[in-house]
PDB file of C-alpha atoms in Angstrom:
ATOM      1  CA  MET A 155       0.000   0.000   0.000  1.00 44.00           C
ATOM      2  CA  THR A 156       1.077   3.535  -0.593  1.00 53.00           C
ATOM      3  CA  ASP A 157       0.708   6.484   1.725  1.00 57.00           C
ATOM      4  CA  ASP A 158      -0.893   8.588  -1.030  1.00 55.00           C
ATOM      5  CA  ARG A 159      -4.554   9.227  -0.488  1.00 60.00           C
ATOM      6  CA  PRO A 160      -6.849  10.139  -3.350  1.00 61.00           C
ATOM      7  CA  GLY A 161      -7.724  13.784  -3.528  1.00 60.00           C
ATOM      8  CA  PHE A 162      -6.130  16.996  -4.648  1.00 54.00           C
ATOM      9  CA  ARG A 163      -2.631  15.713  -3.965  1.00 58.00           C
ATOM     10  CA  SER A 164      -2.982  12.936  -6.526  1.00 69.00           C
ATOM     11  CA  PHE A 165      -3.239  15.346  -9.469  1.00 74.00           C
ATOM     12  CA  ALA A 166      -1.857  18.598  -8.044  1.00 79.00           C
ATOM     13  CA  SER A 167       0.996  20.161  -9.971  1.00 88.00           C
ATOM     14  CA  ALA A 168       2.502  23.599 -10.367  1.00 88.00           C
ATOM     15  CA  PRO A 169       1.181  24.117 -13.936  1.00 91.00           C
ATOM     16  CA  LEU A 170      -2.339  23.181 -12.841  1.00 92.00           C
ATOM     17  CA  ALA A 171      -2.168  25.536  -9.865  1.00 92.00           C
ATOM     18  CA  ILE A 172      -0.953  28.388 -12.078  1.00 94.00           C
ATOM     19  CA  ALA A 173      -3.685  27.707 -14.635  1.00 95.00           C
ATOM     20  CA  LEU A 174      -6.374  27.706 -11.932  1.00 95.00           C
ATOM     21  CA  TRP A 175      -5.159  31.050 -10.576  1.00 96.00           C
ATOM     22  CA  VAL A 176      -5.119  32.550 -14.090  1.00 97.00           C
ATOM     23  CA  VAL A 177      -8.679  31.322 -14.671  1.00 97.00           C
ATOM     24  CA  THR A 178      -9.774  32.704 -11.288  1.00 96.00           C
ATOM     25  CA  VAL A 179      -8.321  36.150 -11.983  1.00 96.00           C
ATOM     26  CA  GLY A 180      -9.633  36.127 -15.554  1.00 97.00           C
ATOM     27  CA  ALA A 181     -13.130  35.165 -14.466  1.00 96.00           C
ATOM     28  CA  THR A 182     -13.106  37.876 -11.802  1.00 95.00           C
ATOM     29  CA  ALA A 183     -12.035  40.493 -14.353  1.00 96.00           C
ATOM     30  CA  LEU A 184     -14.682  39.314 -16.818  1.00 96.00           C
ATOM     31  CA  PHE A 185     -17.449  39.430 -14.240  1.00 96.00           C
ATOM     32  CA  LEU A 186     -16.385  42.896 -13.105  1.00 96.00           C
ATOM     33  CA  ALA A 187     -16.395  44.075 -16.722  1.00 97.00           C
ATOM     34  CA  LEU A 188     -19.891  42.651 -17.173  1.00 96.00           C
ATOM     35  CA  GLY A 189     -21.083  44.608 -14.148  1.00 96.00           C
ATOM     36  CA  TRP A 190     -21.976  41.671 -11.926  1.00 94.00           C
ATOM     37  CA  ASN A 191     -22.576  42.442  -8.267  1.00 94.00           C
ATOM     38  CA  LEU A 192     -20.542  40.808  -5.497  1.00 92.00           C
ATOM     39  CA  LEU A 193     -23.145  38.164  -4.655  1.00 94.00           C
ATOM     40  CA  GLN A 194     -23.361  36.991  -8.253  1.00 92.00           C
ATOM     41  CA  MET A 195     -19.563  36.815  -8.528  1.00 93.00           C
ATOM     42  CA  ALA A 196     -19.159  35.093  -5.168  1.00 94.00           C
ATOM     43  CA  ILE A 197     -21.340  32.184  -6.254  1.00 94.00           C
ATOM     44  CA  LEU A 198     -18.791  31.295  -8.945  1.00 94.00           C
ATOM     45  CA  ILE A 199     -15.516  32.811  -7.768  1.00 96.00           C
ATOM     46  CA  VAL A 200     -15.426  31.531  -4.162  1.00 96.00           C
ATOM     47  CA  PRO A 201     -15.578  27.808  -5.076  1.00 96.00           C
ATOM     48  CA  LEU A 202     -13.045  28.349  -7.877  1.00 96.00           C
ATOM     49  CA  ALA A 203     -10.724  30.191  -5.502  1.00 95.00           C
ATOM     50  CA  ALA A 204     -11.121  27.435  -2.889  1.00 95.00           C
ATOM     51  CA  VAL A 205     -10.106  24.780  -5.423  1.00 94.00           C
ATOM     52  CA  SER A 206      -7.186  26.979  -6.520  1.00 94.00           C
ATOM     53  CA  VAL A 207      -5.954  27.271  -2.929  1.00 94.00           C
ATOM     54  CA  ALA A 208      -6.367  23.536  -2.291  1.00 91.00           C
ATOM     55  CA  VAL A 209      -4.481  22.555  -5.449  1.00 91.00           C
ATOM     56  CA  THR A 210      -1.730  25.100  -4.728  1.00 91.00           C
ATOM     57  CA  VAL A 211      -1.238  23.850  -1.169  1.00 90.00           C
ATOM     58  CA  SER A 212      -1.241  20.225  -2.332  1.00 87.00           C
ATOM     59  CA  ALA A 213       1.280  20.967  -5.073  1.00 86.00           C
ATOM     60  CA  LEU A 214       3.543  22.727  -2.569  1.00 87.00           C
ATOM     61  CA  LYS A 215       3.282  19.815  -0.124  1.00 85.00           C
ATOM     62  CA  LYS A 216       3.975  17.345  -2.917  1.00 81.00           C
ATOM     63  CA  THR A 217       7.031  19.328  -4.033  1.00 76.00           C
ATOM     64  CA  ARG A 218       8.331  19.765  -0.494  1.00 74.00           C
ATOM     65  CA  ARG A 219       7.819  16.089   0.317  1.00 68.00           C
ATOM     66  CA  GLY A 220       9.618  15.032  -2.873  1.00 62.00           C
ATOM     67  CA  THR A 221      12.749  17.094  -2.190  1.00 53.00           C
ATOM     68  CA  GLY A 222      13.104  16.161   1.484  1.00 48.00           C
TER      69      GLY A 222
END
């Protein structure tokens, strides 16, 4: 058995984390340009930002664990 559990860590990588952050910022800029209010944006941006944070943290843990 391995010590890897399924979840974000199994597919987390630096390119994926960067892409998620670019999509998050791009979506926020698009919604601001379209004139959406904060509640409308929060419904889409908050879950996307949460996934971005989770993938970034998992990628950092994966990288740190691999070098140590």
